[in-house]
Amino acid sequence: MTRPGWFSVRETAPGVHLVAEPGHVNSYLVLGDSFALLYDTGMGIGDIGREVRALTALPLLVVNSHHHYDHRGGNASLTGEAKEFAVHAAGAELHGSPAPPEWLESYAHIARGLRERYEAFHALDSAGFFLTDSRVHVRPVPELAHWRIEAVRPTRLLREGDVIDLGGRRLHVLHTPGHSPDGICLWEPETGLLLAGDTLISGTFFAHVPGADVPAFADSTRRLAGLPVTTALLGHNLRHREDADFVSRVADAFEQVRDGRTRPTRSADMFGTAVRRHDFDGFAVLTAPDDTPAVRP
């Protein structure tokens, strides 16, 4: 199911809808018999509540995969609708501040540059290759002069092993630090569905930002690789869905980075921050320049 506008919305697994801001963040709406659960609320640029209301009238629970601004941007717009806002206990205090204006301004600039580069690529692609998908094309960036990401106090603190019962389906909380100390995935053993947030993405893993921890990332991804995953739903990029083989390859990659078995190159992230880039098949891991161990023989 796709509607025009900022979001790309469609069912991606039984009872699970992708609510994507293409080129930015992927959020997911999971429907049970008694409750609906929105895993992340995105950038706060569009009205994610309107997308949710178009899909379900069930009482809504919001779970943030971690505290970063781009995954809780829509929380404030849902304060009158969501029954609870749940986060991992390690992130309770990290949700206490709004996004600073300089971060918003920087991201707005990056988003416009992303759109310009995408348009150039899409024009070349349309000349004969047709590699892009019109359902998930990177959207034009709207006017962002009044864009804000406000702080919303969590109403429920989650911990490893907690179970969220939606009626007819139960999601298990997995604490998966690495990208951030409060990262959580949601796991449905009955179907093999994994909601992965930024613990798994199909682009560049940010293992260099404040709070990131490469050994923890390696432990968390190896743990996920040990699960019988059928569908992993990822937090970023146009390729939002992967399988168990991808999860295993990510775990292998992080162990190589942790153990100094890669040959990183000097690069920069989207904000211009210096990083070391470790390239793998279909994704890359970014680490802080001083935190990357030397390549072992």
mmCIF file of C-alpha atoms in Angstrom:
data_model
loop_
_atom_site.group_PDB
_atom_site.id
_atom_site.type_symbol
_atom_site.label_atom_id
_atom_site.label_comp_id
_atom_site.label_asym_id
_atom_site.label_seq_id
_atom_site.Cartn_x
_atom_site.Cartn_y
_atom_site.Cartn_z
ATOM 1 C CA MET A 1 0.000 0.000 0.000
ATOM 2 C CA THR A 2 1.560 3.307 -1.052
ATOM 3 C CA ARG A 3 0.278 6.860 -0.770
ATOM 4 C CA PRO A 4 1.906 10.012 -2.149
ATOM 5 C CA GLY A 5 3.598 12.368 0.245
ATOM 6 C CA TRP A 6 6.567 12.294 2.592
ATOM 7 C CA PHE A 7 6.014 8.669 3.654
ATOM 8 C CA SER A 8 6.073 5.410 1.730
ATOM 9 C CA VAL A 9 3.679 3.015 3.455
ATOM 10 C CA ARG A 10 3.061 -0.615 2.620
ATOM 11 C CA GLU A 11 2.615 -4.004 4.244
ATOM 12 C CA THR A 12 6.003 -5.700 4.406
ATOM 13 C CA ALA A 13 5.145 -8.773 6.515
ATOM 14 C CA PRO A 14 1.830 -10.219 7.745
ATOM 15 C CA GLY A 15 0.305 -7.582 9.998
ATOM 16 C CA VAL A 16 3.402 -5.372 9.765
ATOM 17 C CA HIS A 17 3.533 -2.116 7.799
ATOM 18 C CA LEU A 18 6.655 -0.271 6.763
ATOM 19 C CA VAL A 19 6.207 3.460 7.408
ATOM 20 C CA ALA A 20 9.275 4.780 5.602
ATOM 21 C CA GLU A 21 10.716 8.225 5.116
ATOM 22 C CA PRO A 22 12.711 7.100 2.077
ATOM 23 C CA GLY A 23 16.354 7.988 2.293
ATOM 24 C CA HIS A 24 15.973 8.735 5.998
ATOM 25 C CA VAL A 25 14.334 6.418 8.555
ATOM 26 C CA ASN A 26 12.155 3.296 8.518
ATOM 27 C CA SER A 27 9.472 2.918 11.195
ATOM 28 C CA TYR A 28 7.186 -0.103 11.525
ATOM 29 C CA LEU A 29 3.580 -0.569 12.616
ATOM 30 C CA VAL A 30 2.799 -4.018 14.050
ATOM 31 C CA LEU A 31 -0.868 -4.966 14.387
ATOM 32 C CA GLY A 32 -2.143 -7.303 17.076
ATOM 33 C CA ASP A 33 -5.699 -8.167 18.047
ATOM 34 C CA SER A 34 -5.836 -5.693 20.942
ATOM 35 C CA PHE A 35 -3.043 -3.159 20.323
ATOM 36 C CA ALA A 36 -0.932 -1.718 17.566
ATOM 37 C CA LEU A 37 2.761 -1.037 18.156
ATOM 38 C CA LEU A 38 4.728 1.655 16.350
ATOM 39 C CA TYR A 39 8.445 0.859 16.434
ATOM 40 C CA ASP A 40 10.129 4.256 16.083
ATOM 41 C CA THR A 41 8.443 7.488 15.009
ATOM 42 C CA GLY A 42 10.940 8.826 12.508
ATOM 43 C CA MET A 43 12.111 12.351 11.804
ATOM 44 C CA GLY A 44 9.051 14.333 12.851
ATOM 45 C CA ILE A 45 9.026 15.989 9.419
ATOM 46 C CA GLY A 46 5.706 14.465 8.297
ATOM 47 C CA ASP A 47 2.620 13.503 10.301
ATOM 48 C CA ILE A 48 3.287 9.877 11.161
ATOM 49 C CA GLY A 49 0.119 9.802 13.271
ATOM 50 C CA ARG A 50 -1.978 10.336 10.151
ATOM 51 C CA GLU A 51 -0.302 7.331 8.518
ATOM 52 C CA VAL A 52 -1.007 5.196 11.571
ATOM 53 C CA ARG A 53 -4.649 6.281 11.784
ATOM 54 C CA ALA A 54 -5.157 5.363 8.134
ATOM 55 C CA LEU A 55 -4.038 1.808 8.917
ATOM 56 C CA THR A 56 -5.650 1.030 12.285
ATOM 57 C CA ALA A 57 -7.972 2.282 15.004
ATOM 58 C CA LEU A 58 -6.386 0.022 17.644
ATOM 59 C CA PRO A 59 -4.912 1.577 20.801
ATOM 60 C CA LEU A 60 -1.336 2.549 20.035
ATOM 61 C CA LEU A 61 1.895 1.709 21.847
ATOM 62 C CA VAL A 62 5.103 3.483 20.816
ATOM 63 C CA VAL A 63 8.494 1.818 21.267
ATOM 64 C CA ASN A 64 11.656 3.734 20.407
ATOM 65 C CA SER A 65 14.534 1.516 19.311
ATOM 66 C CA HIS A 66 16.965 4.021 20.875
ATOM 67 C CA HIS A 67 17.167 7.676 21.859
ATOM 68 C CA HIS A 68 18.629 9.254 18.695
ATOM 69 C CA TYR A 69 16.602 12.168 17.365
ATOM 70 C CA ASP A 70 15.800 10.590 13.997
ATOM 71 C CA HIS A 71 14.013 7.673 15.678
ATOM 72 C CA ARG A 72 11.872 9.694 18.115
ATOM 73 C CA GLY A 73 11.115 12.749 16.004
ATOM 74 C CA GLY A 74 7.397 11.954 15.814
ATOM 75 C CA ASN A 75 6.892 11.203 19.518
ATOM 76 C CA ALA A 76 5.599 14.663 20.387
ATOM 77 C CA SER A 77 2.955 14.537 17.658
ATOM 78 C CA LEU A 78 1.591 11.306 19.163
ATOM 79 C CA THR A 79 1.316 12.417 22.788
ATOM 80 C CA GLY A 80 -2.470 12.655 22.543
ATOM 81 C CA GLU A 81 -2.830 9.316 20.796
ATOM 82 C CA ALA A 82 -0.279 6.808 22.120
ATOM 83 C CA LYS A 83 -1.172 4.973 25.326
ATOM 84 C CA GLU A 84 2.493 4.678 26.245
ATOM 85 C CA PHE A 85 6.002 5.566 25.109
ATOM 86 C CA ALA A 86 8.378 2.720 25.905
ATOM 87 C CA VAL A 87 12.197 2.852 25.806
ATOM 88 C CA HIS A 88 15.003 0.778 27.234
ATOM 89 C CA ALA A 89 15.822 1.688 30.812
ATOM 90 C CA ALA A 90 19.366 2.683 29.792
ATOM 91 C CA GLY A 91 17.902 5.443 27.629
ATOM 92 C CA ALA A 92 15.432 6.982 30.064
ATOM 93 C CA GLU A 93 17.520 10.085 30.696
ATOM 94 C CA LEU A 94 18.746 10.245 27.090
ATOM 95 C CA HIS A 95 15.200 11.043 25.942
ATOM 96 C CA GLY A 96 15.152 14.157 28.101
ATOM 97 C CA SER A 97 16.419 16.718 25.602
ATOM 98 C CA PRO A 98 15.082 18.107 22.314
ATOM 99 C CA ALA A 99 17.168 18.108 19.162
ATOM 100 C CA PRO A 100 19.408 21.207 19.164
ATOM 101 C CA PRO A 101 18.816 23.744 16.369
ATOM 102 C CA GLU A 102 22.294 23.189 14.917
ATOM 103 C CA TRP A 103 21.576 19.465 14.483
ATOM 104 C CA LEU A 104 18.281 20.210 12.725
ATOM 105 C CA GLU A 105 19.930 22.771 10.450
ATOM 106 C CA SER A 106 22.749 20.401 9.589
ATOM 107 C CA TYR A 107 20.375 17.534 8.822
ATOM 108 C CA ALA A 108 18.130 19.744 6.674
ATOM 109 C CA HIS A 109 21.166 20.714 4.595
ATOM 110 C CA ILE A 110 22.199 17.066 4.259
ATOM 111 C CA ALA A 111 18.669 16.011 3.287
ATOM 112 C CA ARG A 112 18.527 18.529 0.453
ATOM 113 C CA GLY A 113 21.927 17.413 -0.813
ATOM 114 C CA LEU A 114 20.769 13.796 -0.678
ATOM 115 C CA ARG A 115 17.710 14.644 -2.742
ATOM 116 C CA GLU A 116 19.805 16.489 -5.353
ATOM 117 C CA ARG A 117 22.194 13.573 -5.752
ATOM 118 C CA TYR A 118 19.309 11.132 -5.922
ATOM 119 C CA GLU A 119 17.611 13.151 -8.673
ATOM 120 C CA ALA A 120 20.795 13.100 -10.739
ATOM 121 C CA PHE A 121 21.153 9.352 -10.224
ATOM 122 C CA HIS A 122 17.476 8.717 -10.977
ATOM 123 C CA ALA A 123 17.690 10.693 -14.238
ATOM 124 C CA LEU A 124 20.586 8.520 -15.401
ATOM 125 C CA ASP A 125 18.811 5.380 -14.234
ATOM 126 C CA SER A 126 15.625 6.268 -16.111
ATOM 127 C CA ALA A 127 17.607 6.482 -19.343
ATOM 128 C CA GLY A 128 17.803 2.737 -19.499
ATOM 129 C CA PHE A 129 18.791 0.801 -16.377
ATOM 130 C CA PHE A 130 15.627 1.114 -14.220
ATOM 131 C CA LEU A 131 17.342 0.074 -11.007
ATOM 132 C CA THR A 132 15.378 2.429 -8.750
ATOM 133 C CA ASP A 133 11.933 1.702 -7.341
ATOM 134 C CA SER A 134 9.276 4.408 -7.723
ATOM 135 C CA ARG A 135 7.529 3.220 -4.546
ATOM 136 C CA VAL A 136 10.447 4.213 -2.352
ATOM 137 C CA HIS A 137 12.087 7.131 -4.163
ATOM 138 C CA VAL A 138 13.798 9.758 -2.015
ATOM 139 C CA ARG A 139 11.238 12.484 -1.387
ATOM 140 C CA PRO A 140 11.638 16.220 -2.042
ATOM 141 C CA VAL A 141 12.496 17.950 1.236
ATOM 142 C CA PRO A 142 9.683 20.220 2.466
ATOM 143 C CA GLU A 143 10.165 23.589 4.128
ATOM 144 C CA LEU A 144 11.869 22.866 7.453
ATOM 145 C CA ALA A 145 12.149 26.333 9.014
ATOM 146 C CA HIS A 146 9.740 25.336 11.795
ATOM 147 C CA TRP A 147 10.870 21.723 12.190
ATOM 148 C CA ARG A 148 11.375 20.709 15.813
ATOM 149 C CA ILE A 149 12.056 17.445 17.623
ATOM 150 C CA GLU A 150 10.791 17.838 21.167
ATOM 151 C CA ALA A 151 11.582 15.695 24.176
ATOM 152 C CA VAL A 152 8.845 13.323 25.344
ATOM 153 C CA ARG A 153 9.157 11.652 28.720
ATOM 154 C CA PRO A 154 8.963 7.829 28.470
ATOM 155 C CA THR A 155 6.037 6.264 30.291
ATOM 156 C CA ARG A 156 7.418 2.714 30.337
ATOM 157 C CA LEU A 157 10.963 1.409 30.774
ATOM 158 C CA LEU A 158 11.824 -1.828 29.013
ATOM 159 C CA ARG A 159 14.458 -4.356 29.961
ATOM 160 C CA GLU A 160 15.965 -7.479 28.467
ATOM 161 C CA GLY A 161 13.428 -10.301 28.429
ATOM 162 C CA ASP A 162 10.303 -8.157 28.713
ATOM 163 C CA VAL A 163 7.400 -9.256 26.547
ATOM 164 C CA ILE A 164 4.974 -6.852 24.877
ATOM 165 C CA ASP A 165 1.603 -8.528 24.349
ATOM 166 C CA LEU A 166 -0.419 -6.999 21.508
ATOM 167 C CA GLY A 167 -3.129 -9.653 21.648
ATOM 168 C CA GLY A 168 -2.471 -12.602 19.359
ATOM 169 C CA ARG A 169 1.195 -11.729 19.003
ATOM 170 C CA ARG A 170 3.965 -11.227 21.542
ATOM 171 C CA LEU A 171 7.169 -9.290 20.943
ATOM 172 C CA HIS A 172 10.227 -10.026 23.087
ATOM 173 C CA VAL A 173 12.585 -7.202 24.059
ATOM 174 C CA LEU A 174 16.259 -7.780 23.253
ATOM 175 C CA HIS A 175 18.784 -5.297 24.616
ATOM 176 C CA THR A 176 21.259 -4.803 21.753
ATOM 177 C CA PRO A 177 23.812 -2.095 22.602
ATOM 178 C CA GLY A 178 26.451 -1.164 20.055
ATOM 179 C CA HIS A 179 25.122 1.733 18.005
ATOM 180 C CA SER A 180 23.866 3.225 21.271
ATOM 181 C CA PRO A 181 23.803 1.968 24.876
ATOM 182 C CA ASP A 182 19.996 1.815 24.945
ATOM 183 C CA GLY A 183 19.396 -0.005 21.663
ATOM 184 C CA ILE A 184 16.611 -2.590 21.609
ATOM 185 C CA CYS A 185 15.308 -5.005 19.015
ATOM 186 C CA LEU A 186 11.897 -6.668 19.135
ATOM 187 C CA TRP A 187 11.753 -10.386 18.360
ATOM 188 C CA GLU A 188 8.716 -12.528 17.514
ATOM 189 C CA PRO A 189 9.810 -16.182 17.892
ATOM 190 C CA GLU A 190 6.606 -17.578 16.395
ATOM 191 C CA THR A 191 7.221 -15.934 13.014
ATOM 192 C CA GLY A 192 10.965 -15.261 13.009
ATOM 193 C CA LEU A 193 10.306 -11.523 12.674
ATOM 194 C CA LEU A 194 13.019 -9.198 13.978
ATOM 195 C CA LEU A 195 12.544 -5.434 14.297
ATOM 196 C CA ALA A 196 16.161 -4.324 14.325
ATOM 197 C CA GLY A 197 16.348 -0.522 14.508
ATOM 198 C CA ASP A 198 19.927 0.651 13.905
ATOM 199 C CA THR A 199 21.421 -2.608 15.144
ATOM 200 C CA LEU A 200 20.999 -3.795 11.545
ATOM 201 C CA ILE A 201 20.943 -1.490 8.524
ATOM 202 C CA SER A 202 21.671 -1.976 4.834
ATOM 203 C CA GLY A 203 24.140 0.871 4.394
ATOM 204 C CA THR A 204 26.770 2.344 6.694
ATOM 205 C CA PHE A 205 26.742 1.273 10.331
ATOM 206 C CA PHE A 206 27.482 4.233 12.601
ATOM 207 C CA ALA A 207 29.834 2.661 15.133
ATOM 208 C CA HIS A 208 31.722 5.929 15.697
ATOM 209 C CA VAL A 209 29.093 8.222 17.247
ATOM 210 C CA PRO A 210 29.001 9.089 20.975
ATOM 211 C CA GLY A 211 27.816 6.067 22.926
ATOM 212 C CA ALA A 212 28.721 3.584 20.198
ATOM 213 C CA ASP A 213 30.778 0.548 21.168
ATOM 214 C CA VAL A 214 32.317 -1.800 18.584
ATOM 215 C CA PRO A 215 32.751 -4.827 20.916
ATOM 216 C CA ALA A 216 29.145 -4.415 22.104
ATOM 217 C CA PHE A 217 28.026 -4.148 18.458
ATOM 218 C CA ALA A 218 29.861 -7.393 17.706
ATOM 219 C CA ASP A 219 28.238 -9.147 20.676
ATOM 220 C CA SER A 220 24.749 -7.886 19.820
ATOM 221 C CA THR A 221 24.903 -8.799 16.139
ATOM 222 C CA ARG A 222 26.340 -12.236 16.925
ATOM 223 C CA ARG A 223 23.457 -12.777 19.305
ATOM 224 C CA LEU A 224 20.960 -11.844 16.574
ATOM 225 C CA ALA A 225 22.729 -14.174 14.143
ATOM 226 C CA GLY A 226 21.973 -17.019 16.544
ATOM 227 C CA LEU A 227 18.227 -16.498 16.217
ATOM 228 C CA PRO A 228 16.107 -18.304 13.588
ATOM 229 C CA VAL A 229 15.372 -15.050 11.764
ATOM 230 C CA THR A 230 13.101 -15.223 8.730
ATOM 231 C CA THR A 231 12.613 -11.467 8.260
ATOM 232 C CA ALA A 232 14.795 -8.671 9.655
ATOM 233 C CA LEU A 233 13.332 -5.172 9.300
ATOM 234 C CA LEU A 234 16.014 -2.496 9.269
ATOM 235 C CA GLY A 235 16.125 1.072 10.553
ATOM 236 C CA HIS A 236 17.508 2.934 7.518
ATOM 237 C CA ASN A 237 17.965 2.985 3.757
ATOM 238 C CA LEU A 238 15.781 1.940 0.845
ATOM 239 C CA ARG A 239 16.645 -1.754 1.288
ATOM 240 C CA HIS A 240 14.643 -2.193 4.466
ATOM 241 C CA ARG A 241 14.248 -5.969 4.668
ATOM 242 C CA GLU A 242 16.837 -8.735 4.956
ATOM 243 C CA ASP A 243 17.160 -12.392 5.954
ATOM 244 C CA ALA A 244 19.209 -14.570 8.290
ATOM 245 C CA ASP A 245 22.182 -14.678 5.912
ATOM 246 C CA PHE A 246 22.504 -10.893 6.088
ATOM 247 C CA VAL A 247 22.361 -10.961 9.890
ATOM 248 C CA SER A 248 25.146 -13.546 9.952
ATOM 249 C CA ARG A 249 27.312 -11.527 7.554
ATOM 250 C CA VAL A 250 26.919 -8.416 9.712
ATOM 251 C CA ALA A 251 27.968 -10.365 12.806
ATOM 252 C CA ASP A 252 31.033 -11.704 10.976
ATOM 253 C CA ALA A 253 31.901 -8.171 9.827
ATOM 254 C CA PHE A 254 31.747 -6.667 13.308
ATOM 255 C CA GLU A 255 33.943 -9.421 14.682
ATOM 256 C CA GLN A 256 36.515 -8.640 11.976
ATOM 257 C CA VAL A 257 36.389 -4.931 12.859
ATOM 258 C CA ARG A 258 36.638 -5.645 16.586
ATOM 259 C CA ASP A 259 39.593 -7.987 16.116
ATOM 260 C CA GLY A 260 41.526 -5.722 13.753
ATOM 261 C CA ARG A 261 41.169 -7.991 10.721
ATOM 262 C CA THR A 262 40.122 -5.292 8.223
ATOM 263 C CA ARG A 263 41.906 -2.651 6.147
ATOM 264 C CA PRO A 264 39.882 0.520 6.752
ATOM 265 C CA THR A 265 40.145 3.637 4.619
ATOM 266 C CA ARG A 266 39.944 7.224 5.802
ATOM 267 C CA SER A 267 36.557 8.746 5.045
ATOM 268 C CA ALA A 268 33.816 10.950 6.517
ATOM 269 C CA ASP A 269 30.216 10.371 7.532
ATOM 270 C CA MET A 270 27.218 12.322 6.234
ATOM 271 C CA PHE A 271 27.858 15.096 8.779
ATOM 272 C CA GLY A 272 31.481 15.461 7.687
ATOM 273 C CA THR A 273 32.915 13.733 10.753
ATOM 274 C CA ALA A 274 36.208 11.933 10.104
ATOM 275 C CA VAL A 275 35.883 8.142 10.281
ATOM 276 C CA ARG A 276 37.574 4.952 9.253
ATOM 277 C CA ARG A 277 35.447 3.016 6.803
ATOM 278 C CA HIS A 278 35.451 -0.786 6.763
ATOM 279 C CA ASP A 279 33.804 -2.059 3.575
ATOM 280 C CA PHE A 280 31.988 -5.368 3.249
ATOM 281 C CA ASP A 281 29.632 -6.933 0.718
ATOM 282 C CA GLY A 282 26.608 -4.623 0.635
ATOM 283 C CA PHE A 283 27.377 -2.477 3.693
ATOM 284 C CA ALA A 284 30.156 -0.680 5.560
ATOM 285 C CA VAL A 285 31.082 -0.077 9.195
ATOM 286 C CA LEU A 286 32.257 3.383 10.255
ATOM 287 C CA THR A 287 34.501 3.639 13.305
ATOM 288 C CA ALA A 288 36.201 6.539 15.033
ATOM 289 C CA PRO A 289 39.739 7.162 13.700
ATOM 290 C CA ASP A 290 41.420 6.564 17.058
ATOM 291 C CA ASP A 291 39.328 3.520 17.937
ATOM 292 C CA THR A 292 40.182 1.301 14.983
ATOM 293 C CA PRO A 293 42.772 -1.332 15.895
ATOM 294 C CA ALA A 294 45.692 -1.939 13.584
ATOM 295 C CA VAL A 295 45.360 -4.688 10.998
ATOM 296 C CA ARG A 296 46.801 -7.906 12.328
ATOM 297 C CA PRO A 297 48.909 -10.154 10.082
#
